[in-house]
């Protein structure tokens, strides 16, 4: 995504504060990152080392993640979670279509079949009641995607998983820092997957983390993120070869120290930035609550969103997008239901709430560089109508 300062200046009757287009996303790089990454480059120890370990420690200390293993992407985290959970050929994984293709493509990668459950129109998350209908003897796991950072109904999903002996995997790419009934996302389910891609809350350029609740499974994650070799317990012998015996398939999914240095820098002030995001969200919710033709997404008080996105439903969506664009404001659906893809079997008309959601959902700018003045301008533009 482009940096705000590189976007063209606008001219016209109505332009945003600063005179430049307001994009949906922004990449946050903390001022201390240059120094921290430079130190790693100067050391020439670039690959996985002590900074990755330090980064993982901070993910636990700052965000409450349980046994996080830092990886090279969120997609790798999803793939490794499915592998370690034992999901494979012939199995089925139930998930929501309201997500990025990474959620379902990793299911296909392990030889299993993605089975789409319907969503809740009010927030874009998987509907536990519909999950129950889609369970078969082949069902192995439920994948919960926290759309835009708003936590799914985890208590209901866990109850279903328990009744049917299923694994719960969270795709929490949008949800670092979110909480559900007082517990941090990253400490609740069997597996939780995070993304540190460039436009996510916390970036390492590209990167991710996988949290496995069971310490035994967590050890397996650490081993299999690097070929399946247990580095901590495979000493070098006298002739200079590492002593190990490979017992199962591993991957080259580890994070590198220069990326961890960026992640560590970006963790500075994380909670302050989240507090500012919450303020912007409150400003949007207050400003847009009474606008005709617009329905805000639901939010319940037993959970705190990470607010990666600010979304709602609108009537006459194309007119809405055009009206905002003409006044220098970005608006996007971000993703339509991914069941539409041929690889996943094509559009399912029976997912009635997903189909409704596809028609009316929209998202407006929300990121760390968005000022209160800019958010105010966006509210004013929307209030003028479309
Ligand atoms: C970003 C994202 C991913 C993939 O993360 P990468 O780090 O880009 O591999 C997975 N799921 C969702 C919902 C995402 O938004």
XYZ file of C-alpha atoms and ligand atoms in Angstrom:
401
model
C 0.000 0.000 0.000
C 1.210 3.472 -0.828
C 2.334 5.847 1.854
C -0.055 8.790 2.243
C 2.690 11.269 1.373
C 3.288 9.628 -2.016
C -0.314 10.001 -3.170
C -1.238 12.789 -5.587
C -2.451 16.098 -4.212
C -6.112 16.776 -4.926
C -7.781 19.945 -6.150
C -11.477 20.761 -6.164
C -14.282 22.113 -4.055
C -13.997 19.535 -1.352
C -10.667 17.955 -0.482
C -9.502 16.194 2.662
C -7.435 17.976 5.318
C -3.894 18.002 3.924
C -5.167 18.010 0.348
C -4.379 14.369 -0.318
C -6.420 11.255 -0.985
C -7.264 9.293 2.193
C -6.449 5.615 1.603
C -8.012 2.674 3.407
C -4.720 1.374 4.814
C -1.313 2.606 5.840
C 1.911 0.784 6.724
C 3.137 1.663 10.210
C 6.911 1.819 10.732
C 8.061 3.032 14.150
C 10.791 5.732 14.065
C 13.154 3.453 16.025
C 12.967 0.724 13.351
C 15.734 2.149 11.132
C 18.235 1.928 13.966
C 17.142 -1.524 15.131
C 17.184 -3.088 11.675
C 20.522 -1.385 10.852
C 22.084 -2.986 13.923
C 21.067 -6.434 12.689
C 22.476 -5.707 9.223
C 25.746 -4.525 10.769
C 25.973 -7.678 12.894
C 25.551 -9.854 9.738
C 23.487 -12.330 11.813
C 20.419 -12.021 9.613
C 18.471 -15.257 9.879
C 16.558 -16.662 12.849
C 18.366 -15.937 16.110
C 18.075 -14.073 19.358
C 15.846 -11.272 18.042
C 13.214 -13.752 16.881
C 13.219 -15.209 20.390
C 13.001 -11.725 21.895
C 10.140 -10.825 19.544
C 8.241 -13.966 20.588
C 8.779 -13.048 24.244
C 7.334 -9.597 23.609
C 4.299 -11.011 21.775
C 3.496 -12.915 24.952
C 4.329 -10.031 27.323
C 2.511 -7.313 25.349
C -0.321 -9.172 23.612
C -0.874 -12.252 25.752
C -0.079 -14.748 22.998
C 0.511 -18.291 24.243
C 3.707 -20.018 22.957
C 3.944 -17.866 19.808
C 6.268 -19.223 17.103
C 7.305 -16.408 14.745
C 6.953 -17.424 11.096
C 7.517 -15.894 7.670
C 3.798 -15.258 6.998
C 0.278 -15.635 8.304
C -0.377 -18.114 5.508
C 2.512 -20.269 6.772
C 0.929 -20.105 10.240
C -2.399 -21.403 8.887
C -0.693 -24.162 6.898
C 1.469 -25.297 9.818
C -1.506 -25.193 12.216
C -3.466 -27.531 9.925
C -0.433 -29.838 9.581
C 0.263 -30.014 13.310
C -3.450 -30.492 14.012
C -3.279 -33.549 11.766
C -5.703 -32.252 9.128
C -5.058 -34.080 5.857
C -6.436 -35.893 2.832
C -10.162 -36.582 3.014
C -10.776 -34.296 5.989
C -13.135 -31.329 6.038
C -12.561 -27.942 7.655
C -15.524 -25.653 8.306
C -14.837 -21.950 7.847
C -16.444 -18.679 6.890
C -16.219 -17.395 3.294
C -15.845 -13.800 4.540
C -12.046 -13.831 4.554
C -8.958 -13.704 2.358
C -8.260 -16.789 0.211
C -5.284 -17.734 2.455
C -7.730 -19.248 4.984
C -9.140 -21.801 2.512
C -6.122 -22.275 0.235
C -4.123 -23.726 3.134
C -6.939 -26.244 3.727
C -6.577 -27.318 0.084
C -2.775 -27.386 0.456
C -2.996 -30.112 3.131
C -5.360 -32.163 0.941
C -8.503 -31.371 2.912
C -11.737 -29.750 1.737
C -12.936 -26.308 2.827
C -16.617 -26.418 3.808
C -18.173 -22.974 3.998
C -20.628 -22.103 6.747
C -22.811 -19.012 6.564
C -21.923 -15.796 8.367
C -23.714 -13.375 10.647
C -24.836 -10.483 8.445
C -24.457 -8.126 11.433
C -20.658 -8.524 11.710
C -19.233 -10.785 8.984
C -18.211 -13.593 11.339
C -19.036 -17.305 11.086
C -22.473 -18.283 12.418
C -22.069 -21.088 15.003
C -25.644 -22.287 14.370
C -24.785 -22.912 10.723
C -21.491 -24.640 11.603
C -23.406 -27.334 13.453
C -25.416 -28.176 10.284
C -22.279 -28.763 8.242
C -20.553 -31.290 10.467
C -20.014 -34.730 8.887
C -17.940 -37.752 9.976
C -15.087 -36.204 7.932
C -15.085 -32.860 9.761
C -11.790 -32.351 11.545
C -11.598 -28.656 12.390
C -13.410 -25.332 12.617
C -11.521 -22.274 11.412
C -12.771 -19.003 12.932
C -11.826 -15.795 11.090
C -12.229 -12.625 13.166
C -13.457 -10.344 10.384
C -11.914 -6.885 10.667
C -10.590 -7.802 14.127
C -13.975 -8.434 15.780
C -13.824 -11.749 17.691
C -16.143 -14.582 16.636
C -18.562 -16.282 19.057
C -15.770 -18.405 20.531
C -17.753 -19.873 23.441
C -20.362 -21.280 21.046
C -17.703 -22.527 18.613
C -15.746 -24.231 21.402
C -18.908 -25.909 22.693
C -19.602 -27.321 19.208
C -15.971 -28.412 18.834
C -16.090 -30.174 22.179
C -19.357 -31.979 21.353
C -17.951 -33.274 18.051
C -14.297 -33.651 19.002
C -13.046 -31.003 16.546
C -9.927 -28.839 16.553
C -10.418 -25.048 16.686
C -8.070 -22.901 14.594
C -8.397 -19.126 14.695
C -7.376 -17.054 11.689
C -6.562 -13.968 13.759
C -4.776 -12.089 10.967
C -6.991 -9.064 11.760
C -7.085 -9.515 15.512
C -3.805 -9.032 17.428
C -4.670 -7.227 20.652
C -8.353 -8.234 20.540
C -9.953 -9.850 23.578
C -12.887 -12.216 24.062
C -14.594 -12.470 27.456
C -11.487 -10.977 29.035
C -9.015 -13.359 27.365
C -6.535 -12.263 24.716
C -6.932 -13.645 21.209
C -3.916 -15.948 20.910
C -4.574 -17.788 24.183
C -8.038 -19.236 23.661
C -8.101 -21.967 21.015
C -5.999 -25.003 20.057
C -4.250 -22.906 17.394
C -4.261 -19.174 16.645
C -2.666 -17.691 13.524
C -1.483 -14.076 13.158
C -0.168 -12.115 10.176
C 2.520 -9.413 10.257
C 2.071 -8.490 6.592
C 2.697 -4.861 5.621
C -0.824 -3.470 6.081
C -1.713 -5.445 9.202
C -1.601 -3.816 12.686
C 1.890 -5.010 13.508
C 4.221 -5.545 10.578
C 7.562 -7.259 10.089
C 7.327 -6.565 6.320
C 5.997 -10.066 5.919
C 5.652 -12.443 8.812
C 3.280 -14.254 11.111
C 2.939 -16.190 14.342
C 1.354 -19.462 15.338
C 0.209 -20.034 18.920
C -0.497 -23.630 19.964
C -2.115 -23.973 23.401
C -0.774 -27.458 24.157
C 2.955 -27.162 25.042
C 3.658 -30.470 23.274
C 2.051 -29.170 20.070
C 3.894 -25.868 20.492
C 7.202 -27.766 20.556
C 6.152 -29.518 17.364
C 5.394 -26.128 15.769
C 8.886 -24.842 16.643
C 10.477 -27.994 15.262
C 8.468 -28.131 12.050
C 8.875 -24.433 11.241
C 12.522 -25.329 10.477
C 12.515 -28.546 8.421
C 11.467 -30.657 11.423
C 14.893 -30.323 13.030
C 14.927 -29.705 16.775
C 17.770 -27.192 16.810
C 17.774 -26.759 20.584
C 18.390 -30.506 21.059
C 20.602 -31.339 18.082
C 24.211 -30.508 18.963
C 27.044 -30.361 16.450
C 29.246 -33.447 16.511
C 33.041 -33.437 16.299
C 33.108 -33.575 12.522
C 30.859 -30.510 12.411
C 27.514 -32.008 11.523
C 24.303 -31.370 13.462
C 23.067 -34.612 15.039
C 19.390 -35.213 14.388
C 17.036 -37.766 12.958
C 14.257 -36.379 10.809
C 10.964 -38.068 11.727
C 8.350 -35.968 9.927
C 7.987 -33.297 7.279
C 8.938 -29.775 8.228
C 9.035 -26.458 6.393
C 11.232 -23.430 6.028
C 8.788 -21.096 7.717
C 10.882 -19.309 10.379
C 11.077 -15.508 10.699
C 14.473 -13.765 10.255
C 16.181 -11.526 12.793
C 16.112 -8.375 10.624
C 12.325 -8.800 10.322
C 12.023 -9.483 14.064
C 13.940 -6.228 14.687
C 11.255 -4.370 12.721
C 8.567 -6.211 14.674
C 10.180 -5.326 18.009
C 10.400 -1.662 17.014
C 6.768 -1.679 15.899
C 5.625 -3.174 19.207
C 6.670 0.110 20.866
C 3.504 1.990 21.749
C 1.254 -0.738 20.326
C -1.395 -0.232 23.010
C -1.315 3.557 22.603
C -1.941 3.139 18.888
C -4.799 0.743 19.613
C -6.294 3.320 21.983
C -6.172 5.927 19.199
C -7.829 3.449 16.817
C -10.627 2.956 19.353
C -11.079 6.740 19.520
C -11.379 6.981 15.722
C -13.867 4.102 15.753
C -15.936 5.856 18.434
C -15.842 9.041 16.365
C -17.108 7.106 13.319
C -19.790 5.282 15.297
C -21.069 8.482 16.921
C -20.923 10.432 13.667
C -22.583 7.785 11.500
C -25.145 6.303 13.926
C -28.088 8.290 12.568
C -27.204 8.401 8.861
C -30.052 7.085 6.693
C -29.140 4.209 4.362
C -26.244 3.103 6.548
C -26.218 0.348 9.198
C -23.226 -0.007 11.508
C -21.828 -3.473 12.263
C -22.873 -4.995 15.565
C -20.581 -4.864 18.546
C -21.124 -6.738 21.796
C -19.636 -5.721 25.125
C -18.146 -9.143 25.999
C -15.404 -8.690 23.390
C -13.028 -5.972 22.240
C -12.247 -5.730 18.546
C -8.714 -5.074 17.314
C -10.368 -2.697 14.796
C -8.282 -3.588 11.774
C -11.174 -2.433 9.597
C -14.111 -0.084 10.029
C -17.017 -1.603 8.129
C -20.782 -1.184 7.841
C -23.633 -1.829 5.418
C -24.810 0.787 2.885
C -27.605 1.139 0.385
C -26.598 2.089 -3.192
C -23.033 1.039 -2.582
C -21.561 1.990 -5.946
C -22.905 5.535 -5.584
C -21.456 5.618 -2.064
C -17.982 4.585 -3.286
C -18.110 7.126 -6.130
C -19.261 9.955 -3.848
C -16.416 9.300 -1.412
C -13.819 8.906 -4.154
C -14.861 12.247 -5.694
C -14.116 13.855 -2.317
C -10.763 12.122 -1.852
C -11.791 9.254 0.420
C -11.122 5.561 -0.186
C -13.847 2.951 0.373
C -13.614 -0.774 -0.322
C -15.347 -4.090 0.270
C -11.824 -5.485 1.028
C -12.989 -9.054 0.267
C -16.143 -10.664 -1.126
C -17.067 -14.191 -0.053
C -14.189 -16.400 -1.234
C -16.446 -19.383 -1.976
C -16.907 -17.615 -5.359
C -13.572 -19.056 -6.505
C -13.617 -22.077 -8.811
C -10.911 -23.757 -6.702
C -13.284 -23.733 -3.743
C -16.271 -24.963 -5.733
C -17.919 -21.705 -6.865
C -20.524 -19.379 -5.405
C -22.977 -20.981 -2.940
C -26.426 -19.346 -3.244
C -27.556 -21.170 -0.091
C -25.194 -19.021 2.033
C -27.878 -16.382 2.146
C -26.308 -14.093 4.751
C -22.939 -14.138 2.962
C -24.712 -13.214 -0.295
C -26.512 -10.324 1.448
C -23.206 -9.242 3.007
C -21.503 -9.287 -0.430
C -24.094 -6.789 -1.695
C -23.995 -4.155 1.057
C -20.738 -4.298 3.070
C -18.221 -1.432 2.783
C -15.142 -0.270 4.678
C -13.690 3.230 5.130
C -10.151 4.342 6.140
C -8.867 3.174 9.520
C -5.146 3.042 10.280
C -2.450 4.461 12.536
C -1.884 7.602 10.448
C -5.579 8.621 10.350
C -6.091 11.860 12.296
C -9.227 12.918 14.165
C -9.545 15.773 11.681
C -9.466 13.376 8.722
C -11.991 11.046 10.376
C -14.206 14.092 10.984
C -13.954 15.050 7.331
C -14.929 11.509 6.288
C -17.985 11.614 8.571
C -18.999 14.984 7.090
C -18.624 13.693 3.533
C -20.825 10.671 4.298
C -23.449 12.842 6.029
C -23.788 14.892 2.849
C -25.204 11.775 1.198
C -24.492 9.702 -1.913
C -3.539 -11.161 5.683
C -4.385 -12.358 5.896
C -3.881 -13.665 5.872
C -2.521 -14.009 5.356
O -1.483 -13.434 5.979
P -0.083 -13.261 5.206
O 0.821 -12.810 6.296
O -0.282 -12.244 4.131
O 0.298 -14.602 4.664
C -4.705 -14.703 6.257
N -5.988 -14.498 6.588
C -6.532 -13.275 6.578
C -7.954 -13.116 6.983
C -5.762 -12.165 6.210
O -6.318 -10.953 6.163
